[in-house]
Coordinates of C-alpha atoms and ligand atoms in Angstrom, one line a residue:
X1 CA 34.6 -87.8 -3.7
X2 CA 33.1 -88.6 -7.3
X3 CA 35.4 -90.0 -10.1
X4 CA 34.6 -87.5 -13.0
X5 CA 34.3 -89.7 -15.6
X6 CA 36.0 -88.6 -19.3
X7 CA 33.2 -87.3 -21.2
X8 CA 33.7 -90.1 -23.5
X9 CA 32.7 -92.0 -21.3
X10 CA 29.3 -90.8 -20.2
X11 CA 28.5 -91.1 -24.1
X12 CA 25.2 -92.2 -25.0
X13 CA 24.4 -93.4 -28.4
X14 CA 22.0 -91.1 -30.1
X15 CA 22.0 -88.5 -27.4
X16 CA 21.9 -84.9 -28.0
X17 CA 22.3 -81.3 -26.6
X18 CA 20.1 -79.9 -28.5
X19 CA 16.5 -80.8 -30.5
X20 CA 15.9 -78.7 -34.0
X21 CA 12.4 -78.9 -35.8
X22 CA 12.4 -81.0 -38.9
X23 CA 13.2 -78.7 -42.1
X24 CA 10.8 -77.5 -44.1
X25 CA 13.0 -76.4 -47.1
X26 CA 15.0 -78.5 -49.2
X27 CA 18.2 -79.8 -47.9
X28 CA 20.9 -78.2 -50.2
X29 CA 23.9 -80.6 -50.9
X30 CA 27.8 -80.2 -51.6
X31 CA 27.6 -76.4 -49.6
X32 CA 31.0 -77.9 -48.5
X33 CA 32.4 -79.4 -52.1
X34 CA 35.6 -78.9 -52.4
X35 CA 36.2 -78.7 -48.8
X36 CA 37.7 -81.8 -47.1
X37 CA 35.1 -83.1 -44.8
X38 CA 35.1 -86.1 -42.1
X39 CA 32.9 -88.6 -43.0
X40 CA 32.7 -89.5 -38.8
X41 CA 34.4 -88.5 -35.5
X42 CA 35.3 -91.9 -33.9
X43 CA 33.8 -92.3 -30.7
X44 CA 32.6 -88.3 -30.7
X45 CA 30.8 -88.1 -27.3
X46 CA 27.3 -88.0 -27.5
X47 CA 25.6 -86.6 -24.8
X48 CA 22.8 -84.4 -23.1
X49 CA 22.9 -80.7 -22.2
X50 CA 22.9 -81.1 -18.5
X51 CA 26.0 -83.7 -18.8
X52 CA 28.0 -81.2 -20.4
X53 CA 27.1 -78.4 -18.4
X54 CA 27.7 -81.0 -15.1
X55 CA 31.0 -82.6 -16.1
X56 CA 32.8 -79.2 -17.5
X57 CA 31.2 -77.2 -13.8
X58 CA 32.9 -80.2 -12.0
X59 CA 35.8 -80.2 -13.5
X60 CA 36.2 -76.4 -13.2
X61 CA 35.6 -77.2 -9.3
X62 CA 38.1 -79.8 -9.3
X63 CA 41.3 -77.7 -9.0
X64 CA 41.7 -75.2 -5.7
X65 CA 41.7 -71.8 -6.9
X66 CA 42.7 -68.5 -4.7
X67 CA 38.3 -67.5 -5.7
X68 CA 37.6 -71.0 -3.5
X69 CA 39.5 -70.1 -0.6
X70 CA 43.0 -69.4 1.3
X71 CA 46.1 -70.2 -0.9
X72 CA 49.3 -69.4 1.3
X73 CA 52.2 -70.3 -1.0
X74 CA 54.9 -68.3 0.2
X75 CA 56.8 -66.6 -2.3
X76 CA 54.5 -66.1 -4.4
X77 CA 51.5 -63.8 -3.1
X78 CA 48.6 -66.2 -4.3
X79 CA 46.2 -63.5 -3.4
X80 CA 42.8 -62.7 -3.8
X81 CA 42.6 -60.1 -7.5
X82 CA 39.7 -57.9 -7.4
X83 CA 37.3 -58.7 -10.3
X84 CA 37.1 -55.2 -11.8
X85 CA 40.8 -55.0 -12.9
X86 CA 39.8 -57.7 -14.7
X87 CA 37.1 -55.7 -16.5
X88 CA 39.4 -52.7 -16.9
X89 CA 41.8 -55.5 -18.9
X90 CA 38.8 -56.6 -21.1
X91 CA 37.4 -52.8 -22.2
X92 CA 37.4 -53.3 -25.4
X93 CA 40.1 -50.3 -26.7
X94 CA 42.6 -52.3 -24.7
X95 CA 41.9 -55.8 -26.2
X96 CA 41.4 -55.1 -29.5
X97 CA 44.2 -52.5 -30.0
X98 CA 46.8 -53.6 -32.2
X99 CA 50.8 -53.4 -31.0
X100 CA 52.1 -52.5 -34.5
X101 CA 48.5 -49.5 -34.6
X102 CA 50.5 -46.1 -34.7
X103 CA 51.2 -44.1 -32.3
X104 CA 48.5 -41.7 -32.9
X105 CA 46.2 -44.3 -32.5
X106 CA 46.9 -45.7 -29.3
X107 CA 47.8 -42.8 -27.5
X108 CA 45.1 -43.9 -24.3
X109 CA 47.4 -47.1 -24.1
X110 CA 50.7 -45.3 -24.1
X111 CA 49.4 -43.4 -21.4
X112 CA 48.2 -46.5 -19.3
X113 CA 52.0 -47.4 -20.1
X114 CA 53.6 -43.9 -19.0
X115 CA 51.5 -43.8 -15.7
X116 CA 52.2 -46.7 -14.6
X117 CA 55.9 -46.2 -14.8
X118 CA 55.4 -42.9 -12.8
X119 CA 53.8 -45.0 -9.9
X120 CA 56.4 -47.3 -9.8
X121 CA 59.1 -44.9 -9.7
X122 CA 56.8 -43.3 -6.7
X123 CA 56.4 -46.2 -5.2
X124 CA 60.1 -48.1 -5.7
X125 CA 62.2 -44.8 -5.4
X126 CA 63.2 -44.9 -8.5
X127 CA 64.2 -42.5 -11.5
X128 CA 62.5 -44.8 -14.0
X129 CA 61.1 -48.1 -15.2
X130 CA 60.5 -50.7 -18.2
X131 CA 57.5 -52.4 -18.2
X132 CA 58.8 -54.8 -20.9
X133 CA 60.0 -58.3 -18.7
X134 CA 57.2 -60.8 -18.9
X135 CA 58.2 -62.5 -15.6
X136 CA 60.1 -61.4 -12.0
X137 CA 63.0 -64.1 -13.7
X138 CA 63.2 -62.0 -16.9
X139 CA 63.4 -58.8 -15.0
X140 CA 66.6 -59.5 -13.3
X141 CA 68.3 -60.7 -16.4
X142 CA 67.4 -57.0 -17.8
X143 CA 68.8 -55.9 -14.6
X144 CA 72.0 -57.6 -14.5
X145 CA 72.0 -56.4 -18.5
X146 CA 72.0 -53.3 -17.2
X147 CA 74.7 -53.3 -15.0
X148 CA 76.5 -55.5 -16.9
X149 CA 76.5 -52.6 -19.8
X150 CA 76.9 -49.5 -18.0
X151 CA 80.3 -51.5 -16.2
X152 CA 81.4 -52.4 -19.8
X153 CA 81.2 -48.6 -20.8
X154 CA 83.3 -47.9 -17.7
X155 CA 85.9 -50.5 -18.9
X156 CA 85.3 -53.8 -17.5
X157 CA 82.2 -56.1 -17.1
X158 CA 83.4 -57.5 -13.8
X159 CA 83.3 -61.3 -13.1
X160 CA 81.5 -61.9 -9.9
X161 CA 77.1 -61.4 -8.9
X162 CA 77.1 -62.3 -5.1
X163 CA 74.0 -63.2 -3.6
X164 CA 73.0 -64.4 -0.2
X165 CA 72.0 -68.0 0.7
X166 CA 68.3 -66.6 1.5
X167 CA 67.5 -65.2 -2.2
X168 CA 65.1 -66.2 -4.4
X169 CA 66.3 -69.1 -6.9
X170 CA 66.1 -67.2 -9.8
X171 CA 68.6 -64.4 -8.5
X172 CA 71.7 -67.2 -9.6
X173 CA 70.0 -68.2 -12.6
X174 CA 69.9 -64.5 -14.0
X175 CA 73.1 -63.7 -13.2
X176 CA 74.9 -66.9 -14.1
X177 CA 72.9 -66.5 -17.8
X178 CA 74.3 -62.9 -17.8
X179 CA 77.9 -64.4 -18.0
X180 CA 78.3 -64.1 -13.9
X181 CA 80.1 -66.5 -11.8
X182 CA 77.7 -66.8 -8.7
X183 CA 79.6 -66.3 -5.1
X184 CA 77.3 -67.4 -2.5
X185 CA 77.0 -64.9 0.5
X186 CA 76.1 -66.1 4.2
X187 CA 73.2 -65.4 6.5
X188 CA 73.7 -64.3 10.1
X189 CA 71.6 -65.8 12.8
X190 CA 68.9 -63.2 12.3
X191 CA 68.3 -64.4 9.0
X192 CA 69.8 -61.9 7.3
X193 CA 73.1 -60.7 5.2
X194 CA 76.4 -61.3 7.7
X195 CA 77.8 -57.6 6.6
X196 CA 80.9 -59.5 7.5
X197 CA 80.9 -62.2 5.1
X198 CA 79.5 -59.5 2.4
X199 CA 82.2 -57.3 2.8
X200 CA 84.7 -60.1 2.9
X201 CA 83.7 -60.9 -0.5
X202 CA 83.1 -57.2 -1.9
X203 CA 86.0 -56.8 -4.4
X204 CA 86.6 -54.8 -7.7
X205 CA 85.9 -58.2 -9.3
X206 CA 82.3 -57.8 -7.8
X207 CA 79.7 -56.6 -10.2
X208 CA 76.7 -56.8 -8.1
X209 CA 75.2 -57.8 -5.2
X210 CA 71.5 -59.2 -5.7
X211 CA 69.4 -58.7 -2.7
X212 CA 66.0 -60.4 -2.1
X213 CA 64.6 -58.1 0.2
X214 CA 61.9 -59.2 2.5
X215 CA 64.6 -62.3 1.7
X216 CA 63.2 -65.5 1.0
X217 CA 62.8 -66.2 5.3
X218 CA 60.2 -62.9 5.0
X219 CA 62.8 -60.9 7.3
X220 CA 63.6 -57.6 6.0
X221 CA 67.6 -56.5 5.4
X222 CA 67.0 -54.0 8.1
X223 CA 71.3 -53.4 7.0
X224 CA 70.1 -52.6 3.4
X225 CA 71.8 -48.9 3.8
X226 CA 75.0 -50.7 5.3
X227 CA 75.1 -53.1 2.2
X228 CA 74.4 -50.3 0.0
X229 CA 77.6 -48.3 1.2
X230 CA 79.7 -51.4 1.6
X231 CA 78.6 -52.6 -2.1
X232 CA 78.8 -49.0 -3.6
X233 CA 82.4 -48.5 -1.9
X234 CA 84.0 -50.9 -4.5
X235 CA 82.0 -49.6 -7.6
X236 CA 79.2 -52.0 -7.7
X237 CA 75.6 -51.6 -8.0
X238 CA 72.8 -53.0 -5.3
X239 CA 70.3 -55.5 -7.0
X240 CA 67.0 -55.8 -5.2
X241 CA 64.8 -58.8 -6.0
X242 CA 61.2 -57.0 -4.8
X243 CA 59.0 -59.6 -6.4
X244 CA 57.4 -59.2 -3.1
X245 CA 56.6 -55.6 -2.8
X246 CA 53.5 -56.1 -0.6
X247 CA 55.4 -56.2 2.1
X248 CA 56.9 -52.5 1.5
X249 CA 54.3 -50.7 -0.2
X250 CA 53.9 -47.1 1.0
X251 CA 56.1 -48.1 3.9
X252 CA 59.3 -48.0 2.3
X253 CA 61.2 -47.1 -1.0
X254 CA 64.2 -48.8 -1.6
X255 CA 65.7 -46.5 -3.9
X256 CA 65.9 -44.2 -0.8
X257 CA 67.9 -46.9 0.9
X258 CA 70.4 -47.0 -2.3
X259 CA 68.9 -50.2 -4.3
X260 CA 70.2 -48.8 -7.9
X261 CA 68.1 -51.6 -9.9
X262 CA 65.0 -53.5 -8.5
X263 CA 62.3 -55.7 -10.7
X264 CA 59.0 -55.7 -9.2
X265 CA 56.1 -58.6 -10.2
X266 CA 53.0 -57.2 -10.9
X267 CA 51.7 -60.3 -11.3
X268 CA 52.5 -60.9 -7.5
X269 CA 52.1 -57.0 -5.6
X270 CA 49.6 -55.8 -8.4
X271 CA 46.3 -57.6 -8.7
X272 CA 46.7 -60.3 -11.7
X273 CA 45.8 -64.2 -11.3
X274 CA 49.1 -66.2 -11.9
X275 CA 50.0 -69.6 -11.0
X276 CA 49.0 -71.2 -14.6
X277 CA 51.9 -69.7 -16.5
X278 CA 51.6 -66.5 -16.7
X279 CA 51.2 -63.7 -18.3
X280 CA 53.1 -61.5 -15.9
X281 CA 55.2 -58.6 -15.7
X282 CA 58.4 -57.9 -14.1
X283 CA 58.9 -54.3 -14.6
X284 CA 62.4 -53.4 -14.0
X285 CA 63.6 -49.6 -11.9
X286 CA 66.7 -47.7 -12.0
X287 CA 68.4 -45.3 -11.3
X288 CA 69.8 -42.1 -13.3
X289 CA 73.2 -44.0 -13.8
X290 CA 71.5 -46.8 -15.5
X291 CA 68.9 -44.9 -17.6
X292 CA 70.6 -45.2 -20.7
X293 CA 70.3 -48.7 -20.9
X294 CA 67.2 -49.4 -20.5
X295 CA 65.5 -51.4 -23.8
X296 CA 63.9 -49.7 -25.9
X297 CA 61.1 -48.3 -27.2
X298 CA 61.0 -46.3 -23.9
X299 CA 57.4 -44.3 -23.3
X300 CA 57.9 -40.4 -23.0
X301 CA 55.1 -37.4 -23.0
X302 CA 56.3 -34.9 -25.1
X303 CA 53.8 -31.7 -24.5
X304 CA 50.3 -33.2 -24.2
X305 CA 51.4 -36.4 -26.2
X306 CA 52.8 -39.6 -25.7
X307 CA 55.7 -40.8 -27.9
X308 CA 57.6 -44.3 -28.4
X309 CA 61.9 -43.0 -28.5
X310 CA 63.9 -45.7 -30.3
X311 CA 66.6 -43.8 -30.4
X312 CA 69.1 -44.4 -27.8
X313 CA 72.2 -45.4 -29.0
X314 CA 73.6 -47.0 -25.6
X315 CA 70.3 -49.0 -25.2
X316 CA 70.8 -52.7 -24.6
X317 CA 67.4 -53.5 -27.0
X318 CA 64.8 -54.9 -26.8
X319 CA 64.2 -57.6 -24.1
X320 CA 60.5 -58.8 -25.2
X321 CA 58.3 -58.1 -28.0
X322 CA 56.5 -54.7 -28.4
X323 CA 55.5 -53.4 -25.2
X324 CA 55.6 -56.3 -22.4
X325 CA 52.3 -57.6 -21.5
X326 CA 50.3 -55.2 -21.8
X327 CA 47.0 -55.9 -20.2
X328 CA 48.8 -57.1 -17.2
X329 CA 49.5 -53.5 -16.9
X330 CA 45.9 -52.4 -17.3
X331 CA 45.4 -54.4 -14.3
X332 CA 48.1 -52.8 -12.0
X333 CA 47.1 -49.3 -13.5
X334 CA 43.8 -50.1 -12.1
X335 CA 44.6 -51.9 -8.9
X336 CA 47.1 -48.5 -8.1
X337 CA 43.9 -45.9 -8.8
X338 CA 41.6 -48.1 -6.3
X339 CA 43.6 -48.4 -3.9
X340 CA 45.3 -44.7 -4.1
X341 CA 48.4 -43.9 -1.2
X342 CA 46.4 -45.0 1.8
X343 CA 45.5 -48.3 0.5
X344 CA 49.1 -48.9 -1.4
X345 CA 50.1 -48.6 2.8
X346 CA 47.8 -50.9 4.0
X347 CA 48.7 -53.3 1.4
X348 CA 51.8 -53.9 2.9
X349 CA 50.6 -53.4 7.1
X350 CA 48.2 -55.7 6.1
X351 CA 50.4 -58.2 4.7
X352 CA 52.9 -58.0 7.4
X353 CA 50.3 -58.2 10.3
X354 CA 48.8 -61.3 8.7
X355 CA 51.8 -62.9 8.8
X356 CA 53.1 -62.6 12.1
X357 CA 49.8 -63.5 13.4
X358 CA 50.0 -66.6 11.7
X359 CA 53.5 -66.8 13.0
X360 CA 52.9 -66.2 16.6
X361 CA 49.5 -68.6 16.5
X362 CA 51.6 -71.4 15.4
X363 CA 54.9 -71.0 17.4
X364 CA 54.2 -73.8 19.7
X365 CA 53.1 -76.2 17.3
X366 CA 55.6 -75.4 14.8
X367 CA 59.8 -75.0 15.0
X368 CA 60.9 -71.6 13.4
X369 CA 64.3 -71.8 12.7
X370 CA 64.9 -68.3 12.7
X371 CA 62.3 -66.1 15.1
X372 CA 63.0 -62.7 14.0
X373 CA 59.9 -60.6 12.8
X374 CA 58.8 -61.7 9.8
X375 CA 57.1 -59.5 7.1
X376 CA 54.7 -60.7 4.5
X377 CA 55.4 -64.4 4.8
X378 CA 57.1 -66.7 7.5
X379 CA 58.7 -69.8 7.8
X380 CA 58.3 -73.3 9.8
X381 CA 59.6 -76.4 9.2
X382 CA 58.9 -80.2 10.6
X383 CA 61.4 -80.6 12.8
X384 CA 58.9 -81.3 15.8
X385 CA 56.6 -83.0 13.6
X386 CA 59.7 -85.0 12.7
X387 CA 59.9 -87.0 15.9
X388 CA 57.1 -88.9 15.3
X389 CA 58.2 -89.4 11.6
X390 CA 55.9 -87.0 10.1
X391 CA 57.6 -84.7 7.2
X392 CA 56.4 -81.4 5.8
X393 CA 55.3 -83.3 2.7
X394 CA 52.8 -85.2 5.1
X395 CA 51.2 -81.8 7.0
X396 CA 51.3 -80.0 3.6
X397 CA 49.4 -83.3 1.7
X398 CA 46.7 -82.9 5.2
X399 CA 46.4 -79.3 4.6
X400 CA 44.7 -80.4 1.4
X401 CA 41.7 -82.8 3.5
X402 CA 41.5 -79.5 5.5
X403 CA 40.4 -77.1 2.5
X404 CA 43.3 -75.4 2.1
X405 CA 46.0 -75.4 -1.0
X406 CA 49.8 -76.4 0.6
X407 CA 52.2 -73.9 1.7
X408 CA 55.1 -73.8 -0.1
X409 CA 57.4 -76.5 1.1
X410 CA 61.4 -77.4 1.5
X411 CA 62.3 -73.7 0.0
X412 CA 64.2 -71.6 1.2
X413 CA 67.0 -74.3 1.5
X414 CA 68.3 -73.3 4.6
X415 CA 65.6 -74.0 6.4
X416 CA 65.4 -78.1 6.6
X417 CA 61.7 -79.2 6.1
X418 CA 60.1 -75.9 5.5
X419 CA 56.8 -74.5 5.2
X420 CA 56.7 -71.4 3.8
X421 CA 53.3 -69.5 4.8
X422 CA 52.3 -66.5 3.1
X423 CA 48.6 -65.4 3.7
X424 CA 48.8 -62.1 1.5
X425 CA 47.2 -59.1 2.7
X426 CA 43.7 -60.5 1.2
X427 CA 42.7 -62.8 3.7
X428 CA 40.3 -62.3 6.8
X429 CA 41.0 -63.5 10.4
X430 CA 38.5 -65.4 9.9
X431 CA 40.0 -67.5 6.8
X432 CA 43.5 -67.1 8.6
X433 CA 42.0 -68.8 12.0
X434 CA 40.5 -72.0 9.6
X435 CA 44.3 -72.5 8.3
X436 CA 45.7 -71.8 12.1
X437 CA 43.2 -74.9 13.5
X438 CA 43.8 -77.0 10.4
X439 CA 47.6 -76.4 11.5
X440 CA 46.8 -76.9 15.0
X441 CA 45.1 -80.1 14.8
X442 CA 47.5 -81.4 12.1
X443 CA 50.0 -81.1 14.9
X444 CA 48.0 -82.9 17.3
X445 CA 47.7 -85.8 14.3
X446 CA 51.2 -86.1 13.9
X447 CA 51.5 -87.3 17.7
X448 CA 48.6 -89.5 18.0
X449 CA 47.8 -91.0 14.6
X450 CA 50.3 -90.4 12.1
X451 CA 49.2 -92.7 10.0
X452 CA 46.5 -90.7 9.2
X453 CA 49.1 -87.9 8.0
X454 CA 51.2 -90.0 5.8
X455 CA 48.6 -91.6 3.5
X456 CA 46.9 -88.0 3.3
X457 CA 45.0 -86.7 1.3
X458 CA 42.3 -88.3 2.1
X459 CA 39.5 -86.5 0.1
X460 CA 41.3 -85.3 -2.8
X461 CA 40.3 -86.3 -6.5
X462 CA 43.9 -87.4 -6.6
X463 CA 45.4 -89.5 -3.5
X464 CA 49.1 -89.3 -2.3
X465 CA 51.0 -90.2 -5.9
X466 CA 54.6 -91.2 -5.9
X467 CA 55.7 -87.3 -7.2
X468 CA 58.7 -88.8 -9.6
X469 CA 56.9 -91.2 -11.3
X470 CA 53.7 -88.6 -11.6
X471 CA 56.3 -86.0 -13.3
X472 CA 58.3 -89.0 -15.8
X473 CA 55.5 -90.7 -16.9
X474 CA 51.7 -89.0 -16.0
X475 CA 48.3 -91.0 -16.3
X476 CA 46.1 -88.1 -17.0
X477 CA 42.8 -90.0 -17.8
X478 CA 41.3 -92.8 -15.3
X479 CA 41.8 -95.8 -16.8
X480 CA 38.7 -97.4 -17.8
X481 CA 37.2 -100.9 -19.9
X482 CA 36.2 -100.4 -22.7
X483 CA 32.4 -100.1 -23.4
X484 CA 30.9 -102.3 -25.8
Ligands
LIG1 C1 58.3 -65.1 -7.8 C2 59.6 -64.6 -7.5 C3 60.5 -64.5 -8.5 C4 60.3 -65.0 -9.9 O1 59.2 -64.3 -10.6 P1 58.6 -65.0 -11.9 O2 57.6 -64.0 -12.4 O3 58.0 -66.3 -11.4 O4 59.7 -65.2 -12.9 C5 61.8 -63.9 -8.2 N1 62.0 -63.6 -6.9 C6 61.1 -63.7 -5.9 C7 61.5 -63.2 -4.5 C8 59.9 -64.2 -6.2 O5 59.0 -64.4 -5.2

């Protein structure tokens, strides 16, 4: 593996990217008087036009990307977007279109806005959406919102959000910020909810029950109509967490199986790149009962027109700027009409067939603390690996030698030493059988050289680091002597 130097450091005196003929008019002086202007640029890199073409190419090769190959964080559907949502997000009405441009104006954009609602509602179950959340986390603090202002009208807020020991860790965080103490809920040996345990702890004090369904083990609440009724019985409302609505889509709505609020991340189910930071989109469903709530501006056609309502007097505002992100939208709107209700199906079958076969490939090699079916991701963990003193850290740091990006690892906490797979519905057999052998002869590593495990990566830009002192205090330039 090449060092790539800074570009300061490949700096040539006198070197340049370009060569101009010599003027032939007069040189005209003080164009920039007035105008404060830098006598010099200490040290500005002086270079050809092939070295800055080769160290920026490099560089943009030097991070693994889900365009270089298989990326199987679990949890969150690193998969493969197709390029021409991507052109549908940079036509030039949509970038250019101004959020404060009247109504009249931007009618084409409200419409991208109102359909896509409608397929969610199709698609969810639902009676109707806000596109507004930037993030899956932000949806579910406009869902507990919700709930928590529709209970308020009835009379009292309620105290208590339980949620089970297999959600996603953002499900506490939204509830606790909406003013909810957090009561933890217990899994059965299957993975999922112990009905016992929930309807133990399903009181009048309960506001909600938020349900991460595929939970965070992949397994679906196949009890989800159970919970419903046992939630429902004492007044509260279901919460579903379907950031990962590949695994369900055009398979199954959960507002049909009495999930009264769910978020769904685009950025995850529908086509857009994430991982950097965003943008995303956690559009948030309901149902009638919750309607009123929702933020405003909401999107409705009146006649052959679109129109922004702001008036709704029970609304709980606005939870983001303007209109959420936007082109995130134009991206799902797009990835919806390619695919159209046979290929929103095989999304999902897709997804859920990876998965297990990834599951069932690596079930010798691998402990699985809980064997049920999975859908759209699964989970292993070190414990055989552990024997020979081999951690998921080290398999995960080996994946890397191999050409693939790490699973996610040690989430969910009830598994001890996990590794969180999730292939997404993008990825051939052919990719998934690379990542099953890099797996497979990890395995056979950890038995006969583990060593070779726990100083990996091997042929990384950047070796094992200590991971605290990389996060408190990070070297991000190679250090170098200073050229005379
Ligand atoms: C990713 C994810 C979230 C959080 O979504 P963000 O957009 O990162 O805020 C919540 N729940 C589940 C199950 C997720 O996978």
């Amino acid at each position: 593996m090449i060092r790539e130097l800074l570009i300061f450091e490949i700096s040539d005196k006198g070197k340049r990217a370009f060569g101009l003929p010599k003027l032939d008019v007069p040189v005209k002086d003080n164009v920039l008087e007035g105008l404060t202007v830098r006598e010099d640029i200490p040290d500005f890199p002086e270079v050809s036009e092939v070295e800055i073409v080769r160290h920026f190419t490099r560089l943009s090769q030097a991070n693994y990307c889900v365009d270089i190959g298989f990326y199987p964080l679990g949890s969150c559907t690193m998969k493969y977007n197709p390029k021409v949502n991507e052109r549908a997000a940079s036509l030039a009405g949509f970038v250019s279109s101004h959020p404060l441009a009247p109504e009249d104006l931007v009618q084409g954009n409200l419409e991208v806005l109102k359909r896509m609602e409608d397929y969610l509602c199709e698609i969810a179950g639902m009676d109707a959406f806000t596109l507004q959340p930037s993030a899956g986390a932000q949806g579910e603090l406009t869902g507990m919102m919700l709930i928590r202002a529709c209970l308020e009208e009835r009379g009292n807020p309620r105290k208590i959000v339980l949620i089970p020991d297999s959600a996603h860790g953002t499900n506490p965080s939204s509830a606790h910020l909406c003013g909810y103490r957090v009561q933890e809920i217990k899994s059965n040996q299957g993975g999922t909810v112990d009905l016992e345990d929930l309807a133990r702890n399903m009181t009048e004090d309960v506001a909600a029950l938020m349900l991460t369904n595929p939970n965070t083990l992949g397994v679906f609440e196949w009890d989800i109509k159970k919970i419903a009724e046992i939630v429902h019985a004492k007044g509260g409302f279901l919460y579903m967490d379907g950031a990962n609505m590949n695994a369900l889509t055009g398979i199954c709505r959960p507002g049909d199986a009495g999930v009264d609020v769910i978020h769904i991340n685009l950025h995850k189910t529908f086509s857009t790149p994430h991982g950097g930071g965003g943008p995303g989109s956690g559009p948030v469903g309901v149902k009638r009962a919750l309607v009123p709530y929702l933020p405003v501006p909401l999107i409705e056609k009146r006649g052959e027109r679109y129109a922004l309502n702001f008036d709704r007097p029970k609304t709980i505002g606005r939870v983001r700027s303007f209109y959420g992100n936007f082109l995130v939208v134009v991206r799902a709107l797009a990835y919806v009409l390619t695919l159209g209700p046979e290929g929103i199906k095989e999304i999902a079958e897709v997804a859920v067939l990876n998965s297990n076969y990834i599951r069932k490939s690596l079930d010798k090699e691998y402990h699985l603390k809980y064997d049920s079916p999975t859908l759209h991701e699964c989970v292993f963990s070190d414990k055989i690996q552990k024997e020979n003193g081999i951690l998921n850290i080290d398999i995960a740091k080996r994946l890397i030698d191999y050409g693939v990006h790490p699973p996610t690892m040690s989430f969910p906490l009830i598994v001890h030493g996990a590794l969180m797979v999730e292939p997404t519905e993008t990825e051939s057999k052919r990719d998934l059988d690379l990542f099953i052998d890099a797996m497979k002869k990890i395995a056979q590593e950890a038995k006969e050289n583990p060593e070779i495990l726990k100083s990996a990566p091997h042929h990384s830009y950047v070796r094992r680091l200590d991971e605290t002192t990389a996060a408190r205090n990070p070297v991000l330039k190679w250090e170098r002597e200073k050229k005379s």
